[in-house]
N, CA, C and O of each residue as an XYZ file, in Angstrom:
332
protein
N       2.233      5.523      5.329
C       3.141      6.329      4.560
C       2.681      7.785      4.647
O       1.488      8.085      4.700
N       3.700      8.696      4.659
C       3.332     10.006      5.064
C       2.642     10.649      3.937
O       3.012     10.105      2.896
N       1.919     11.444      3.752
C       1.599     12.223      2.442
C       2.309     12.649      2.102
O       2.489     12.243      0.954
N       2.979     13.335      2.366
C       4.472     14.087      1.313
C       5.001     13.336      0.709
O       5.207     13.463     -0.498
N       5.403     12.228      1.497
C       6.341     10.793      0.179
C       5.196     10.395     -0.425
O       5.380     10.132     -1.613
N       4.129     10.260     -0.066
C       3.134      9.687     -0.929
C       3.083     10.434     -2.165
O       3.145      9.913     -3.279
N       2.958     11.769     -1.915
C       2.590     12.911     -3.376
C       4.501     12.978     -3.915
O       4.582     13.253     -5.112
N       5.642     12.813     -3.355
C       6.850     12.351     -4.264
C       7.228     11.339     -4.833
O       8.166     11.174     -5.612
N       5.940     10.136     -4.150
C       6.449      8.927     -5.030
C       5.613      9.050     -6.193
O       6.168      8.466     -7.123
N       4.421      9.601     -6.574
C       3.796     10.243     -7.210
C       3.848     10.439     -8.311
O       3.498      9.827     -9.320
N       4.525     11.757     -8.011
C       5.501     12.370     -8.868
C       6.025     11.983     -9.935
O       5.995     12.398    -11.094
N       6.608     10.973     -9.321
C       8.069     10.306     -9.492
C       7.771      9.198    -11.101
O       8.291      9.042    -12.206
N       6.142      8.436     -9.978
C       5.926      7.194    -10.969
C       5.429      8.057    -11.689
O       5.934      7.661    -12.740
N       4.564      9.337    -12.126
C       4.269      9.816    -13.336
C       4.970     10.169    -13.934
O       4.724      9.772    -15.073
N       5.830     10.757    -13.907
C       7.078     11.521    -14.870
C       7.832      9.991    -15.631
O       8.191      9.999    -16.809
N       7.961      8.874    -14.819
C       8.680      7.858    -15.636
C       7.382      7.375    -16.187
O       7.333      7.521    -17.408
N       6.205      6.789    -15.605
C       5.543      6.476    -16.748
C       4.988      7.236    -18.182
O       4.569      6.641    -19.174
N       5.115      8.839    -17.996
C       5.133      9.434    -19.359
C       6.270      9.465    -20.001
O       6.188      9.637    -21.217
N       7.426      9.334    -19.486
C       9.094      9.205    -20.449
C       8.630      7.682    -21.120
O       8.566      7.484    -22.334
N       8.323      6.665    -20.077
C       8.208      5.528    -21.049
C       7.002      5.903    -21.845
O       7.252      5.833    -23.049
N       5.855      6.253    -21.600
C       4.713      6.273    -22.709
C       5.396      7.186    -24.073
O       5.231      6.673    -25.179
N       5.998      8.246    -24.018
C       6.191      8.587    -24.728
C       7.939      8.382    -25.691
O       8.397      8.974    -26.668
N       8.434      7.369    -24.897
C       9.645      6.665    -26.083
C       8.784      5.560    -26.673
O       8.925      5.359    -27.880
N       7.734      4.660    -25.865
C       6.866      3.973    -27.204
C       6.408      4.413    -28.195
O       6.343      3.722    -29.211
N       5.934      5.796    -28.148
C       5.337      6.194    -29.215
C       5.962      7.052    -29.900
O       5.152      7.431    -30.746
N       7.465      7.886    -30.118
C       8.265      8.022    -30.329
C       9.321      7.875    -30.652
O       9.895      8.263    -31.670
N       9.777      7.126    -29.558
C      11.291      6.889    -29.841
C      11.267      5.548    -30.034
O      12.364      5.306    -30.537
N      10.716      4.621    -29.939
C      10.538      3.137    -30.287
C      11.378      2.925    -31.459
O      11.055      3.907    -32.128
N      12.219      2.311    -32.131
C      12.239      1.634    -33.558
C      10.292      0.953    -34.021
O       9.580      0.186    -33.374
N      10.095      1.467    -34.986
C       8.939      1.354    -34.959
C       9.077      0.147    -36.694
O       8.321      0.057    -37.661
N      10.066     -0.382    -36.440
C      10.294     -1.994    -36.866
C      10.375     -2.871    -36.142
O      11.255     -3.732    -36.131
N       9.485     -2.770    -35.458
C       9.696     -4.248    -34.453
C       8.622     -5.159    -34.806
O       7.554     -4.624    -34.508
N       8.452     -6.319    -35.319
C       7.875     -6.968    -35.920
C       7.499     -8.349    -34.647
O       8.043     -8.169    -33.558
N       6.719     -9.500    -34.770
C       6.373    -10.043    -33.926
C       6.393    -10.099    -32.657
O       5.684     -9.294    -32.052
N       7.258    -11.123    -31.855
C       7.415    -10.758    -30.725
C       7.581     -9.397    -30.048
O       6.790     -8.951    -29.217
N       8.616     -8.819    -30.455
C       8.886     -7.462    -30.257
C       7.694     -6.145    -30.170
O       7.588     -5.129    -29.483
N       6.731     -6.916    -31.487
C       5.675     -5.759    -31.381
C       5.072     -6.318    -30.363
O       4.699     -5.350    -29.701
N       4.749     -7.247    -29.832
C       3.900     -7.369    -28.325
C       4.532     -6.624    -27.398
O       3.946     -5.609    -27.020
N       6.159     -7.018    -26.691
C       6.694     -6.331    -26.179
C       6.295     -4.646    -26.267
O       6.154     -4.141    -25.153
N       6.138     -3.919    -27.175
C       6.102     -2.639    -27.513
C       4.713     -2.326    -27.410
O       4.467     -1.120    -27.386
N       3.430     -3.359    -27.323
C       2.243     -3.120    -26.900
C       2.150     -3.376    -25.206
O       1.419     -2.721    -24.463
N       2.902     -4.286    -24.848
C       3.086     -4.348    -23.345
C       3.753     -3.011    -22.715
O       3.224     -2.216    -21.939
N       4.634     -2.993    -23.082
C       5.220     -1.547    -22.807
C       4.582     -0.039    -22.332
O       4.871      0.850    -21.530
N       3.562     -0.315    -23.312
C       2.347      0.681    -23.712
C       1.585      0.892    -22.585
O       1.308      1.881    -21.906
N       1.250     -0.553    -22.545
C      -0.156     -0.608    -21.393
C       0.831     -0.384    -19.883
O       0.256      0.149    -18.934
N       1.944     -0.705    -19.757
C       2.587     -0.333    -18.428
C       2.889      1.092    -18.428
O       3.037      1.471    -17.266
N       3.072      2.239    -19.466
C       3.082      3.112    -19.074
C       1.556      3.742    -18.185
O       1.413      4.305    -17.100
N       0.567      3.303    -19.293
C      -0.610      3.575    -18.538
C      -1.179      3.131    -17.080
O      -2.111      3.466    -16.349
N       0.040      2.063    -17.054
C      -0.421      1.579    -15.748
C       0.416      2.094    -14.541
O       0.103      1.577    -13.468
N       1.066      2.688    -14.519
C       2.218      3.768    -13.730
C       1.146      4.920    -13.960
O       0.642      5.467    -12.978
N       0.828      5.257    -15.134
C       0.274      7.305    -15.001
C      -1.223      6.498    -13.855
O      -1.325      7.095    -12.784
N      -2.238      5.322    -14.037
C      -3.073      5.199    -13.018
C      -2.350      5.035    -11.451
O      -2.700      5.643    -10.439
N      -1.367      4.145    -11.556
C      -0.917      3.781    -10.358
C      -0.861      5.250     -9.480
O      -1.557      5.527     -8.503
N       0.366      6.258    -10.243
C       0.667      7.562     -9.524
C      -0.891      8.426     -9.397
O      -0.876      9.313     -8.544
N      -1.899      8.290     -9.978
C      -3.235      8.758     -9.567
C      -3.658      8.374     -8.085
O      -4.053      9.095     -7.169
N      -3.426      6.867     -8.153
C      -3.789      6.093     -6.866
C      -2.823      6.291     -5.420
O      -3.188      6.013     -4.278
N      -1.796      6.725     -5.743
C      -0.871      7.242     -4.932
C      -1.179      8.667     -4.351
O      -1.276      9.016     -3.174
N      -1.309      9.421     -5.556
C      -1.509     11.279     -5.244
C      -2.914     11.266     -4.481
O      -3.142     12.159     -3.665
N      -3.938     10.184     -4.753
C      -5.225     10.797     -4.299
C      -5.619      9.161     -3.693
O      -6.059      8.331     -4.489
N      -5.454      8.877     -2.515
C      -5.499      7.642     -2.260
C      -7.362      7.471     -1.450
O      -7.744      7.873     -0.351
N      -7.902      6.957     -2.207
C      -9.078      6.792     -1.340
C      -9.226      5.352     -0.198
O      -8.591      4.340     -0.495
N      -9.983      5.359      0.923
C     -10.412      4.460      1.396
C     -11.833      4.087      1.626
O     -12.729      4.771      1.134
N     -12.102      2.967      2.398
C     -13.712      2.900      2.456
C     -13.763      4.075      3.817
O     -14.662      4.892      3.618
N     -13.234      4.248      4.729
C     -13.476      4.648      5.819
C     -13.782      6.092      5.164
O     -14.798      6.610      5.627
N     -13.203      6.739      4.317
C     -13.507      7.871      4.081
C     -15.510      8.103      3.708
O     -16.255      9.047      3.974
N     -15.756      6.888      3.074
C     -17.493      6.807      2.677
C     -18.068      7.101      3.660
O     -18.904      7.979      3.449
N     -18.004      6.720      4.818
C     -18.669      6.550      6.337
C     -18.844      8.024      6.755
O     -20.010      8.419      6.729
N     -17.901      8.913      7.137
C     -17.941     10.253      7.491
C     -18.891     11.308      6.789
O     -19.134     12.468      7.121
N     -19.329     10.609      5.785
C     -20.011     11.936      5.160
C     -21.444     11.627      5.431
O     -22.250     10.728      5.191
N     -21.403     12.633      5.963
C     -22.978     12.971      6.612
C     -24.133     13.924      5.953
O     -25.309     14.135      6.253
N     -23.263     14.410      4.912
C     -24.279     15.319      4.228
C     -25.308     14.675      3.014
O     -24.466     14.617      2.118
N     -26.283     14.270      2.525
C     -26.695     13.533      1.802
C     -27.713     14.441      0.835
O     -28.742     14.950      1.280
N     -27.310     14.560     -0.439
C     -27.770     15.423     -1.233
C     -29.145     15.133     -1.265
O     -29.651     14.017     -1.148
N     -29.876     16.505     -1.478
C     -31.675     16.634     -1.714
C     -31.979     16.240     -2.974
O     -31.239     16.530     -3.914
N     -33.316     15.400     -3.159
C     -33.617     15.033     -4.550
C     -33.640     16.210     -5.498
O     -33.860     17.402     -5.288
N     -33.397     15.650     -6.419
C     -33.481     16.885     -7.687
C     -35.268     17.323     -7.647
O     -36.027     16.499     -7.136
N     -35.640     18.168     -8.007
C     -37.142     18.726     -8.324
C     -36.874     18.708     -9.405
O     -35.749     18.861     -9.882
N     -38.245     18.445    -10.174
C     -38.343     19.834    -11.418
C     -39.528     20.337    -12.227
O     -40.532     19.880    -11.681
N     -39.816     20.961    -13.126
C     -40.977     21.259    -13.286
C     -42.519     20.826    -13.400
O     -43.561     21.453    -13.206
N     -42.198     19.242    -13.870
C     -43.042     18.423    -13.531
C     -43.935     17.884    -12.034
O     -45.116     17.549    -11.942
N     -42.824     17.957    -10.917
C     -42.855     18.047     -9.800
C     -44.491     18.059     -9.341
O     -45.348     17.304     -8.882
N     -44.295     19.535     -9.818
C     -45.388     20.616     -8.582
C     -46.981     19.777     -9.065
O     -47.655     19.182     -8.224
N     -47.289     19.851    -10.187
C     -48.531     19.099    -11.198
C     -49.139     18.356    -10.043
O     -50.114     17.626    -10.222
């Protein structure tokens, strides 16, 4: 998938998963009693799971990316060190 659709699908799933995160916590009828209140806790956790998803989309890591890096940071020193 190209990066450009990648960073518009993105987009896309963040903006709907904050409209839904924020009619749960808003605009909900906030009488919803048993079943319903699960529903409205499920709800919840799928918005959060769209705002991670579109993270995983905008910034997609792989393993192959680990391999290339060749630079490998120097131990920390510190004053104790030198003694």
């Amino acid at each position: 998938m190209p990066t450009v659709l990648r960073r518009i699908a993105a987009v896309i799933v963040l903006l709907s998963g904050a409209a839904l995160g924020f009619w749960v916590v808003f605009g909900a009828p906030h009488g919803w009693v048993g079943g319903m209140r699960l529903l409205k806790f499920a709800l919840g956790l799928t918005s959060l799971g769209l705002v991670t998803a579109s993270a995983w989309l905008m910034f997609p890591g792989s393993p192959d990316d680990d391999e290339d890096d060749d630079t490998t940071p120097h131990p920390m020193t510190g004053p104790l060190d030198a003694l």
